[in-house]
PDB file of C-alpha atoms in Angstrom:
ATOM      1  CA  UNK O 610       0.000   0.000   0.000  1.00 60.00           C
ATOM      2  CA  UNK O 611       1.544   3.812  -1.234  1.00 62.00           C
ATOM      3  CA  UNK O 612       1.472   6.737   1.298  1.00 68.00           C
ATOM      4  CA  UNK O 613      -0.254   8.839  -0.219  1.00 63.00           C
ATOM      5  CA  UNK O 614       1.421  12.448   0.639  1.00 74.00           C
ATOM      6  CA  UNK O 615      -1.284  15.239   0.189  1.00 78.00           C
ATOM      7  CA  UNK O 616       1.515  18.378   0.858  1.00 79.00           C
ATOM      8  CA  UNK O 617       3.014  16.661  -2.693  1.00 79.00           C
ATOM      9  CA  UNK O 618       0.080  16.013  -4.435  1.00 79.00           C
ATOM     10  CA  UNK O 619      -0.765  19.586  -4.027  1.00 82.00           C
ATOM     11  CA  UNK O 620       2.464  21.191  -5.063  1.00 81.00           C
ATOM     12  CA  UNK O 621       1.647  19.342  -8.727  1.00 84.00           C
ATOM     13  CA  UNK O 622      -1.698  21.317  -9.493  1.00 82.00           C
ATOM     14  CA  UNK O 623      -1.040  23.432 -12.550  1.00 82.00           C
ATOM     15  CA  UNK O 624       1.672  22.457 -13.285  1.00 82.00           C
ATOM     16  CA  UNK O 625       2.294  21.484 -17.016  1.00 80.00           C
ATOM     17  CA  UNK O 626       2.808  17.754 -17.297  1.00 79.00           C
ATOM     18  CA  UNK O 627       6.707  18.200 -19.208  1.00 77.00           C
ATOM     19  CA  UNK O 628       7.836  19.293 -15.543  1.00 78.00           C
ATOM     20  CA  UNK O 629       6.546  15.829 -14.917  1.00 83.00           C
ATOM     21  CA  UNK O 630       9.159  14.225 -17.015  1.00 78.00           C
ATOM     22  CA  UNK O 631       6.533  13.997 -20.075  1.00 82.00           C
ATOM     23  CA  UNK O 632       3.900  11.959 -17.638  1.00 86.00           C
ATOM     24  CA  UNK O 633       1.648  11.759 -20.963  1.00 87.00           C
ATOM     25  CA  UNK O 634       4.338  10.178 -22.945  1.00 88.00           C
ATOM     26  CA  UNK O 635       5.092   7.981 -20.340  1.00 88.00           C
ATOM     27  CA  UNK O 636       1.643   7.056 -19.152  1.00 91.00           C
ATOM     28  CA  UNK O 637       0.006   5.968 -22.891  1.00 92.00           C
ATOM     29  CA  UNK O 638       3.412   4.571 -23.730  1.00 92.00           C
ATOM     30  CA  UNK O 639       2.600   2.081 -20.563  1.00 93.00           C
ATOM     31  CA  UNK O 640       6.035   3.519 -18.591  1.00 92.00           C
ATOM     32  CA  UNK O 641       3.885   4.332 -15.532  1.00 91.00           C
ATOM     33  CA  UNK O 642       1.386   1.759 -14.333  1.00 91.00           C
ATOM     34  CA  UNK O 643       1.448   3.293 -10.670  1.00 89.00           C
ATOM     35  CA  UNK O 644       1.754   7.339 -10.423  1.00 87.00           C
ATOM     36  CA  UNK O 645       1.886   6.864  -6.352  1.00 85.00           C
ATOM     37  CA  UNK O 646       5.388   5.140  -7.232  1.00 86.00           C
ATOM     38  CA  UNK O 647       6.229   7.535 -10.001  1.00 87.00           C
ATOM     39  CA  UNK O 648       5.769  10.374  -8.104  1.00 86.00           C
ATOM     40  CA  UNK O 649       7.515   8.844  -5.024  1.00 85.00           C
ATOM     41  CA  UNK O 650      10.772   8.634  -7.382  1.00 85.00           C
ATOM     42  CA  UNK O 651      13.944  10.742  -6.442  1.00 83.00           C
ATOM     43  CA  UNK O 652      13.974  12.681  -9.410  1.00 82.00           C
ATOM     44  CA  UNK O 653      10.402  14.322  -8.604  1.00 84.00           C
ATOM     45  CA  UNK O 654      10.799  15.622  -5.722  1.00 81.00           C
ATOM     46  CA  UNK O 655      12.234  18.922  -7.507  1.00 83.00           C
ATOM     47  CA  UNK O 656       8.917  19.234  -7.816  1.00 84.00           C
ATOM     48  CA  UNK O 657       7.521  19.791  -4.428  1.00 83.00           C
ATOM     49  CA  UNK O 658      10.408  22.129  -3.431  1.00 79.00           C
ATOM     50  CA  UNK O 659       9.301  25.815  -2.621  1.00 75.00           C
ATOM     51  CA  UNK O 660      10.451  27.817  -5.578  1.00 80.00           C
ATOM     52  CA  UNK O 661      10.326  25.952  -8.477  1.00 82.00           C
ATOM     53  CA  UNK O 662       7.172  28.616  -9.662  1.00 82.00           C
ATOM     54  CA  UNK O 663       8.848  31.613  -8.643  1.00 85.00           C
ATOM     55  CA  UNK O 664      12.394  29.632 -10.455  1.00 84.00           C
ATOM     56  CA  UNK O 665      10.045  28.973 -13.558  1.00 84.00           C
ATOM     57  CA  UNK O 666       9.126  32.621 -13.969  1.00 87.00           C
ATOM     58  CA  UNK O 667      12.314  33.649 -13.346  1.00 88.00           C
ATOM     59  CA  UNK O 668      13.402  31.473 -16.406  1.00 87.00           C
ATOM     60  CA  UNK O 669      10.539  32.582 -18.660  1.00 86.00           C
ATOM     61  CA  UNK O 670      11.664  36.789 -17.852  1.00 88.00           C
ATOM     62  CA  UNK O 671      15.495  35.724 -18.747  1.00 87.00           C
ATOM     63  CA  UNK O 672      13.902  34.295 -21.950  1.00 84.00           C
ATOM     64  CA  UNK O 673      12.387  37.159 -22.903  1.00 87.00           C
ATOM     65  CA  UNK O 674      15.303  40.131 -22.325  1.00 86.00           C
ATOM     66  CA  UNK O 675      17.263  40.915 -25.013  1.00 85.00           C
ATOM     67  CA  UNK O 676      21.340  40.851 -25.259  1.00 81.00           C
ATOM     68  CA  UNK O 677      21.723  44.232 -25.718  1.00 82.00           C
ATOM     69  CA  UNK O 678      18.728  47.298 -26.584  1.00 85.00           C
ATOM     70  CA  UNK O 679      17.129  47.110 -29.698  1.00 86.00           C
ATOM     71  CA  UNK O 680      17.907  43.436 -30.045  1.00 86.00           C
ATOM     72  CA  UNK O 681      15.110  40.828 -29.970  1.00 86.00           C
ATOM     73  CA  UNK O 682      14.985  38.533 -27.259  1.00 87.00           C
ATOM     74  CA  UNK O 683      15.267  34.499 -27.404  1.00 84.00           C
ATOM     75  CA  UNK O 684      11.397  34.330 -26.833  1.00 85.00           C
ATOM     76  CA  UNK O 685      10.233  37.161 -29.364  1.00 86.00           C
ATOM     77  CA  UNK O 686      12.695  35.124 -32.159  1.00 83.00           C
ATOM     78  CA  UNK O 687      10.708  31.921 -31.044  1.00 81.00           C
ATOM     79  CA  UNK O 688       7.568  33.056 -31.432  1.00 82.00           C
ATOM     80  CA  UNK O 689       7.962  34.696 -34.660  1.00 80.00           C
ATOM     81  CA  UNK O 690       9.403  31.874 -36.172  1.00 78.00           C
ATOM     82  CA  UNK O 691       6.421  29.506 -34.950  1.00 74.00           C
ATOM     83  CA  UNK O 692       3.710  32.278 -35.746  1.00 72.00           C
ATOM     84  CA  UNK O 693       5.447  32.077 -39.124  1.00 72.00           C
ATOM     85  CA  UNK O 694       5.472  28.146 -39.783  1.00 68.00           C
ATOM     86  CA  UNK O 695       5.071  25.554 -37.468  1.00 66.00           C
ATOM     87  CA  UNK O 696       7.399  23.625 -39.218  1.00 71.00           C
ATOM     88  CA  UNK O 697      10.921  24.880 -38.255  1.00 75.00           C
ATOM     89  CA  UNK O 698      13.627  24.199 -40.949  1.00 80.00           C
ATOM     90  CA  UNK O 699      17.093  23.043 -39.164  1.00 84.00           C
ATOM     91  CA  UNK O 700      19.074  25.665 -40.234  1.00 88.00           C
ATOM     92  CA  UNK O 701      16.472  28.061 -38.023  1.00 84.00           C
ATOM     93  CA  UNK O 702      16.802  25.657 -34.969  1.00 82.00           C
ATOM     94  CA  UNK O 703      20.412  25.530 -35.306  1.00 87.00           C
ATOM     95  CA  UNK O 704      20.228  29.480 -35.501  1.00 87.00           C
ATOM     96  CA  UNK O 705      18.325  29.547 -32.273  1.00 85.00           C
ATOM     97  CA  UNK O 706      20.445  27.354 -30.899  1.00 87.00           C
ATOM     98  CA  UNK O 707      23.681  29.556 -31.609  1.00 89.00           C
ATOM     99  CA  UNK O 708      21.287  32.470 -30.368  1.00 87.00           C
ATOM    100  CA  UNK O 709      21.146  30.945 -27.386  1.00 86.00           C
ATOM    101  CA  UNK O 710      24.713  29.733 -26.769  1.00 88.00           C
ATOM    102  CA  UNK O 711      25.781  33.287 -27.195  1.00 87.00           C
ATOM    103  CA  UNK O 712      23.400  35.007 -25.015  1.00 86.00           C
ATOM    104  CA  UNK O 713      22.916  36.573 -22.302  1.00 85.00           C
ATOM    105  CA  UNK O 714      19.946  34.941 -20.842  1.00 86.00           C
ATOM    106  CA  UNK O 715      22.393  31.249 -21.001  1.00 88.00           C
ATOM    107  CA  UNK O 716      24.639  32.101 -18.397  1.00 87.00           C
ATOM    108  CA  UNK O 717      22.153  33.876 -16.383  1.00 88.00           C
ATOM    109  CA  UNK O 718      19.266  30.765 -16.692  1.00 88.00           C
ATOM    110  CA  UNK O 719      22.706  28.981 -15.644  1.00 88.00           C
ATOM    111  CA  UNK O 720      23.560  30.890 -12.703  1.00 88.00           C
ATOM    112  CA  UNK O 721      19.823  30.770 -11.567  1.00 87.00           C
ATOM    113  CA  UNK O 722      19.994  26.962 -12.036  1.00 86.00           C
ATOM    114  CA  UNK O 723      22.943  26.122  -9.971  1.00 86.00           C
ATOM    115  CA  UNK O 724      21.656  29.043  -7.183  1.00 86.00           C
ATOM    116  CA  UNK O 725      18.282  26.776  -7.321  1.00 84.00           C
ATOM    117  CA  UNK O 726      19.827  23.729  -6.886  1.00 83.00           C
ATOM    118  CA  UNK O 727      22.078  25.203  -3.883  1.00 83.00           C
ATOM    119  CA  UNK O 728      19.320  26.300  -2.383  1.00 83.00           C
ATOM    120  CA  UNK O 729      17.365  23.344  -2.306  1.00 80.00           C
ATOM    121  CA  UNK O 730      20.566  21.022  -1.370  1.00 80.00           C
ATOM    122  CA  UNK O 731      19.477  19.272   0.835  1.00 78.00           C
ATOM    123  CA  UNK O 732      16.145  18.009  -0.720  1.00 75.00           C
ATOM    124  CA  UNK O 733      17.835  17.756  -4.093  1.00 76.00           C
ATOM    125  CA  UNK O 734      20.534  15.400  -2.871  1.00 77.00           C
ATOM    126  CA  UNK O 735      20.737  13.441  -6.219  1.00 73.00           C
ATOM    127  CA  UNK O 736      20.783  16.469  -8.533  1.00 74.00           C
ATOM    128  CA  UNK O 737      24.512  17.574  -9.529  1.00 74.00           C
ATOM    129  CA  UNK O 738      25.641  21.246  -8.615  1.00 71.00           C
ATOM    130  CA  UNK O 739      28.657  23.031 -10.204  1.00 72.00           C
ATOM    131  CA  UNK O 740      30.877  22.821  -7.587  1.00 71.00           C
ATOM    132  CA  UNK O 741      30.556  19.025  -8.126  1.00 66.00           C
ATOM    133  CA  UNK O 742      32.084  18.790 -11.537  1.00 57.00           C
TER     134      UNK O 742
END
């Protein structure tokens, strides 16, 4: 018989089901028969840690400043080019891509992520940090 914990259960309302670790792939693909096990796994309890909203905001704000003024930011150049076709042509992903890599938002999403993962240390026992590489 599963515990069920209630304080967990609660902290997943809303929240989109790829923080889940694609729970719809994974459920009609038959990978999770028992979702009191699955989310009982180490790797999900990122998800009940205070923050990860506020951390998920954060994220989405970085996305959207540009490098410099006048620039466009990572998020306007994404949703042009979907708005545009929702078929995206490598060469524009691979653009994005080298957007990305040079920006400004990388190494801050980065600095965010390890500061996250600090934070939450000791619940997040299992998740690398920089200082462990």
């Amino acid at each position: 018989k599963s515990e069920l914990k209630t304080d967990n259960i609660c902290q997943l309302h809303g929240l989109h089901q790829q923080y889940m670790n694609c729970l719809e792939q994974r459920f009609d693909g038959g990978l999770i028969t028992n979702f009191f096990e699955y989310f009982n796994e180490p790797w999900s309890l990122v998800l009940y840690t205070t923050g990860l909203r506020s951390y998920g905001r954060k994220i989405r704000e970085l996305f959207g400043q540009p490098n410099q003024p006048g620039e466009e930011s990572i998020s306007d150049k994404v949703c042009q080019i979907v708005d545009e076709d929702l078929a995206i042509e490598e060469k524009t992903k691979q653009a994005l891509l080298e957007d990305y890599a040079n920006s400004l938002a990388k190494r801050a999403i980065e600095n965010r992520f390890f500061s996250y993962l600090s934070y939450n240390r000791y619940h997040l026992p299992h998740y690398a940090t920089r200082n462990m590489a």
